[in-house]
Amino acid sequence: MRSLVLFVFVVLPGVTFSSISLYYLLLEWTTPDAAHKNYQQVAKSPSAKVGDLLIAQAAENRHRINCFAARSWSFVRCGDHSHWHSWYLHPA
């Protein structure tokens, strides 16, 4: 009985939220991948300037950080990250 309660209230919710988070992470991974391809294209361009490379690299890093942050906040907020900006800026 004790193991069943532990499984139902600890293990099952943890696996569920991890699975949901992984699903949305995989959906969002196309944006950082596209940003990386853009960075590679700019880097291979003979007419690219240092500023162009820095902008493309910043865009790639921004997408990767956003992807990580959105998933981390999903874990913190139990999957509800629709209002995390207001929660972060104005904690209760």
Tab-separated table of N, CA and C in Angstrom:
chain	number	residue	atom	x	y	z
A	1	MET	N	0.821	-1.200	0.000
A	1	MET	CA	0.000	0.000	0.000
A	1	MET	C	0.860	1.257	0.000
A	2	ARG	N	1.889	1.262	0.826
A	2	ARG	CA	2.759	2.435	0.923
A	2	ARG	C	3.490	2.693	-0.392
A	3	SER	N	3.916	1.618	-1.041
A	3	SER	CA	4.598	1.746	-2.324
A	3	SER	C	3.656	2.261	-3.400
A	4	LEU	N	2.422	1.851	-3.349
A	4	LEU	CA	1.433	2.315	-4.321
A	4	LEU	C	1.187	3.809	-4.170
A	5	VAL	N	1.059	4.269	-2.930
A	5	VAL	CA	0.858	5.700	-2.668
A	5	VAL	C	2.067	6.493	-3.154
A	6	LEU	N	3.250	5.999	-2.872
A	6	LEU	CA	4.471	6.670	-3.326
A	6	LEU	C	4.521	6.732	-4.848
A	7	PHE	N	4.169	5.644	-5.496
A	7	PHE	CA	4.175	5.600	-6.948
A	7	PHE	C	3.158	6.574	-7.533
A	8	VAL	N	1.954	6.579	-6.992
A	8	VAL	CA	0.878	7.411	-7.541
A	8	VAL	C	1.121	8.897	-7.302
A	9	PHE	N	1.643	9.269	-6.145
A	9	PHE	CA	1.765	10.683	-5.805
A	9	PHE	C	3.151	11.275	-6.039
A	10	VAL	N	4.161	10.454	-6.312
A	10	VAL	CA	5.506	10.977	-6.530
A	10	VAL	C	6.039	10.581	-7.906
A	11	VAL	N	6.105	9.299	-8.148
A	11	VAL	CA	6.739	8.822	-9.381
A	11	VAL	C	5.899	9.150	-10.605
A	12	LEU	N	4.629	8.837	-10.573
A	12	LEU	CA	3.761	9.049	-11.726
A	12	LEU	C	3.675	10.524	-12.137
A	13	PRO	N	3.445	11.471	-11.203
A	13	PRO	CA	3.445	12.876	-11.614
A	13	PRO	C	4.807	13.337	-12.154
A	14	GLY	N	5.883	12.854	-11.568
A	14	GLY	CA	7.211	13.234	-12.046
A	14	GLY	C	7.460	12.768	-13.465
A	15	VAL	N	7.110	11.525	-13.742
A	15	VAL	CA	7.276	10.994	-15.098
A	15	VAL	C	6.354	11.717	-16.070
A	16	THR	N	5.139	12.012	-15.646
A	16	THR	CA	4.186	12.715	-16.510
A	16	THR	C	4.693	14.101	-16.884
A	17	PHE	N	5.090	14.898	-15.898
A	17	PHE	CA	5.558	16.252	-16.190
A	17	PHE	C	6.870	16.244	-16.965
A	18	SER	N	7.737	15.289	-16.697
A	18	SER	CA	8.974	15.182	-17.471
A	18	SER	C	8.681	14.833	-18.920
A	19	SER	N	7.736	13.951	-19.142
A	19	SER	CA	7.371	13.560	-20.506
A	19	SER	C	6.749	14.727	-21.265
A	20	ILE	N	5.871	15.462	-20.606
A	20	ILE	CA	5.248	16.632	-21.247
A	20	ILE	C	6.312	17.664	-21.577
A	21	SER	N	7.214	17.910	-20.665
A	21	SER	CA	8.281	18.879	-20.890
A	21	SER	C	9.173	18.453	-22.048
A	22	LEU	N	9.533	17.189	-22.106
A	22	LEU	CA	10.358	16.683	-23.193
A	22	LEU	C	9.636	16.809	-24.525
A	23	TYR	N	8.345	16.547	-24.563
A	23	TYR	CA	7.563	16.671	-25.793
A	23	TYR	C	7.624	18.096	-26.332
A	24	TYR	N	7.369	19.080	-25.472
A	24	TYR	CA	7.387	20.467	-25.932
A	24	TYR	C	8.800	20.949	-26.230
A	25	LEU	N	9.777	20.423	-25.546
A	25	LEU	CA	11.161	20.767	-25.862
A	25	LEU	C	11.510	20.322	-27.270
A	26	LEU	N	11.106	19.109	-27.627
A	26	LEU	CA	11.382	18.609	-28.970
A	26	LEU	C	10.640	19.421	-30.025
A	27	LEU	N	9.427	19.881	-29.719
A	27	LEU	CA	8.705	20.733	-30.662
A	27	LEU	C	9.413	22.073	-30.860
A	28	GLU	N	9.934	22.627	-29.775
A	28	GLU	CA	10.575	23.936	-29.848
A	28	GLU	C	12.006	23.872	-30.385
A	29	TRP	N	12.566	22.699	-30.500
A	29	TRP	CA	13.962	22.584	-30.897
A	29	TRP	C	14.197	22.993	-32.345
A	30	THR	N	13.150	23.086	-33.151
A	30	THR	CA	13.318	23.482	-34.547
A	30	THR	C	13.801	24.923	-34.667
A	31	THR	N	13.394	25.783	-33.752
A	31	THR	CA	13.817	27.188	-33.813
A	31	THR	C	15.310	27.348	-33.555
A	32	PRO	N	15.891	26.751	-32.494
A	32	PRO	CA	17.337	26.856	-32.332
A	32	PRO	C	18.103	26.190	-33.469
A	33	ASP	N	17.552	25.120	-34.019
A	33	ASP	CA	18.208	24.451	-35.142
A	33	ASP	C	18.245	25.366	-36.360
A	34	ALA	N	17.150	26.064	-36.618
A	34	ALA	CA	17.113	27.014	-37.733
A	34	ALA	C	18.084	28.171	-37.494
A	35	ALA	N	18.176	28.634	-36.254
A	35	ALA	CA	19.111	29.712	-35.928
A	35	ALA	C	20.553	29.247	-36.123
A	36	HIS	N	20.838	28.003	-35.780
A	36	HIS	CA	22.188	27.470	-35.972
A	36	HIS	C	22.522	27.356	-37.462
A	37	LYS	N	21.564	26.921	-38.259
A	37	LYS	CA	21.788	26.832	-39.715
A	37	LYS	C	22.022	28.215	-40.305
A	38	ASN	N	21.295	29.209	-39.808
A	38	ASN	CA	21.508	30.580	-40.263
A	38	ASN	C	22.913	31.056	-39.898
A	39	TYR	N	23.356	30.733	-38.683
A	39	TYR	CA	24.698	31.116	-38.237
A	39	TYR	C	25.760	30.457	-39.115
A	40	GLN	N	25.568	29.185	-39.455
A	40	GLN	CA	26.515	28.500	-40.333
A	40	GLN	C	26.547	29.146	-41.713
A	41	GLN	N	25.373	29.524	-42.211
A	41	GLN	CA	25.295	30.153	-43.528
A	41	GLN	C	26.012	31.499	-43.520
A	42	VAL	N	25.811	32.274	-42.462
A	42	VAL	CA	26.484	33.577	-42.366
A	42	VAL	C	27.991	33.378	-42.222
A	43	ALA	N	28.404	32.381	-41.453
A	43	ALA	CA	29.833	32.132	-41.244
A	43	ALA	C	30.529	31.707	-42.534
A	44	LYS	N	29.833	30.981	-43.395
A	44	LYS	CA	30.430	30.527	-44.651
A	44	LYS	C	30.403	31.600	-45.737
A	45	SER	N	29.633	32.639	-45.531
A	45	SER	CA	29.522	33.695	-46.524
A	45	SER	C	30.827	34.502	-46.584
A	46	PRO	N	31.392	34.663	-47.772
A	46	PRO	CA	32.645	35.417	-47.871
A	46	PRO	C	32.474	36.914	-47.594
A	47	SER	N	31.256	37.407	-47.736
A	47	SER	CA	31.038	38.837	-47.520
A	47	SER	C	30.563	39.158	-46.101
A	48	ALA	N	30.533	38.177	-45.225
A	48	ALA	CA	30.055	38.396	-43.854
A	48	ALA	C	31.069	39.202	-43.049
A	49	LYS	N	30.555	40.137	-42.297
A	49	LYS	CA	31.395	40.951	-41.421
A	49	LYS	C	31.305	40.402	-40.003
A	50	VAL	N	32.175	40.861	-39.150
A	50	VAL	CA	32.196	40.400	-37.764
A	50	VAL	C	30.860	40.708	-37.077
A	51	GLY	N	30.304	41.864	-37.360
A	51	GLY	CA	29.017	42.239	-36.771
A	51	GLY	C	27.913	41.273	-37.171
A	52	ASP	N	27.915	40.853	-38.438
A	52	ASP	CA	26.920	39.885	-38.903
A	52	ASP	C	27.055	38.558	-38.158
A	53	LEU	N	28.299	38.125	-37.963
A	53	LEU	CA	28.538	36.877	-37.229
A	53	LEU	C	28.079	36.990	-35.779
A	54	LEU	N	28.358	38.113	-35.152
A	54	LEU	CA	27.960	38.298	-33.759
A	54	LEU	C	26.442	38.331	-33.608
A	55	ILE	N	25.762	38.967	-34.548
A	55	ILE	CA	24.298	39.016	-34.499
A	55	ILE	C	23.710	37.625	-34.692
A	56	ALA	N	24.224	36.870	-35.662
A	56	ALA	CA	23.729	35.514	-35.909
A	56	ALA	C	24.013	34.606	-34.709
A	57	GLN	N	25.183	34.761	-34.112
A	57	GLN	CA	25.523	33.948	-32.945
A	57	GLN	C	24.638	34.317	-31.749
A	58	ALA	N	24.362	35.593	-31.573
A	58	ALA	CA	23.486	36.025	-30.478
A	58	ALA	C	22.072	35.483	-30.665
A	59	ALA	N	21.594	35.464	-31.899
A	59	ALA	CA	20.259	34.919	-32.161
A	59	ALA	C	20.216	33.429	-31.833
A	60	GLU	N	21.255	32.708	-32.214
A	60	GLU	CA	21.304	31.281	-31.909
A	60	GLU	C	21.312	31.054	-30.393
A	61	ASN	N	22.145	31.790	-29.688
A	61	ASN	CA	22.223	31.627	-28.227
A	61	ASN	C	20.918	32.014	-27.548
A	62	ARG	N	20.272	33.064	-28.053
A	62	ARG	CA	19.001	33.498	-27.480
A	62	ARG	C	17.952	32.391	-27.583
A	63	HIS	N	17.872	31.741	-28.734
A	63	HIS	CA	16.897	30.673	-28.906
A	63	HIS	C	17.211	29.487	-27.999
A	64	ARG	N	18.473	29.158	-27.863
A	64	ARG	CA	18.833	28.025	-26.998
A	64	ARG	C	18.521	28.324	-25.530
A	65	ILE	N	18.818	29.530	-25.094
A	65	ILE	CA	18.535	29.909	-23.713
A	65	ILE	C	17.036	29.960	-23.471
A	66	ASN	N	16.273	30.488	-24.425
A	66	ASN	CA	14.815	30.534	-24.270
A	66	ASN	C	14.229	29.135	-24.185
A	67	CYS	N	14.743	28.230	-24.986
A	67	CYS	CA	14.258	26.849	-24.964
A	67	CYS	C	14.537	26.229	-23.597
A	68	PHE	N	15.723	26.427	-23.076
A	68	PHE	CA	16.079	25.899	-21.758
A	68	PHE	C	15.227	26.545	-20.665
A	69	ALA	N	15.088	27.866	-20.726
A	69	ALA	CA	14.361	28.578	-19.674
A	69	ALA	C	12.884	28.217	-19.662
A	70	ALA	N	12.298	28.068	-20.819
A	70	ALA	CA	10.872	27.714	-20.871
A	70	ALA	C	10.644	26.348	-20.245
A	71	ARG	N	11.515	25.413	-20.508
A	71	ARG	CA	11.354	24.076	-19.937
A	71	ARG	C	11.636	24.090	-18.442
A	72	SER	N	12.615	24.861	-18.003
A	72	SER	CA	12.898	24.926	-16.569
A	72	SER	C	11.719	25.522	-15.819
A	73	TRP	N	11.118	26.584	-16.356
A	73	TRP	CA	9.979	27.196	-15.696
A	73	TRP	C	8.773	26.260	-15.721
A	74	SER	N	8.679	25.387	-16.712
A	74	SER	CA	7.582	24.419	-16.724
A	74	SER	C	7.684	23.507	-15.520
A	75	PHE	N	8.899	23.095	-15.204
A	75	PHE	CA	9.077	22.242	-14.045
A	75	PHE	C	8.741	23.000	-12.760
A	76	VAL	N	9.181	24.242	-12.676
A	76	VAL	CA	8.947	25.024	-11.468
A	76	VAL	C	7.465	25.304	-11.286
A	77	ARG	N	6.788	25.654	-12.358
A	77	ARG	CA	5.378	26.021	-12.291
A	77	ARG	C	4.443	24.852	-12.609
A	78	CYS	N	4.966	23.643	-12.622
A	78	CYS	CA	4.167	22.431	-12.884
A	78	CYS	C	3.473	22.496	-14.237
A	79	GLY	N	4.186	22.939	-15.242
A	79	GLY	CA	3.653	22.919	-16.595
A	79	GLY	C	2.965	24.203	-17.015
A	80	ASP	N	2.681	25.117	-16.101
A	80	ASP	CA	1.992	26.350	-16.465
A	80	ASP	C	3.020	27.466	-16.543
A	81	HIS	N	3.484	27.759	-17.738
A	81	HIS	CA	4.462	28.838	-17.900
A	81	HIS	C	3.872	29.982	-18.718
A	82	SER	N	2.530	30.120	-18.677
A	82	SER	CA	1.888	31.179	-19.443
A	82	SER	C	2.042	32.542	-18.783
A	83	HIS	N	2.190	32.579	-17.460
A	83	HIS	CA	2.301	33.868	-16.768
A	83	HIS	C	3.570	33.958	-15.938
A	84	TRP	N	4.626	33.283	-16.372
A	84	TRP	CA	5.828	33.267	-15.541
A	84	TRP	C	6.527	34.607	-15.521
A	85	HIS	N	6.310	35.443	-16.563
A	85	HIS	CA	6.966	36.753	-16.558
A	85	HIS	C	6.464	37.602	-15.387
A	86	SER	N	5.149	37.653	-15.211
A	86	SER	CA	4.605	38.476	-14.121
A	86	SER	C	4.970	37.884	-12.769
A	87	TRP	N	5.024	36.548	-12.675
A	87	TRP	CA	5.410	35.923	-11.420
A	87	TRP	C	6.861	36.238	-11.094
A	88	TYR	N	7.715	36.220	-12.103
A	88	TYR	CA	9.125	36.488	-11.888
A	88	TYR	C	9.351	37.943	-11.513
A	89	LEU	N	8.673	38.860	-12.178
A	89	LEU	CA	8.886	40.273	-11.918
A	89	LEU	C	8.208	40.748	-10.635
A	90	HIS	N	7.109	40.130	-10.257
A	90	HIS	CA	6.344	40.540	-9.076
A	90	HIS	C	6.047	39.324	-8.212
A	91	PRO	N	7.066	38.784	-7.519
A	91	PRO	CA	6.795	37.597	-6.691
A	91	PRO	C	5.814	37.903	-5.578
A	92	ALA	N	5.032	36.920	-5.229
A	92	ALA	CA	4.004	37.110	-4.186
A	92	ALA	C	4.629	37.163	-2.812
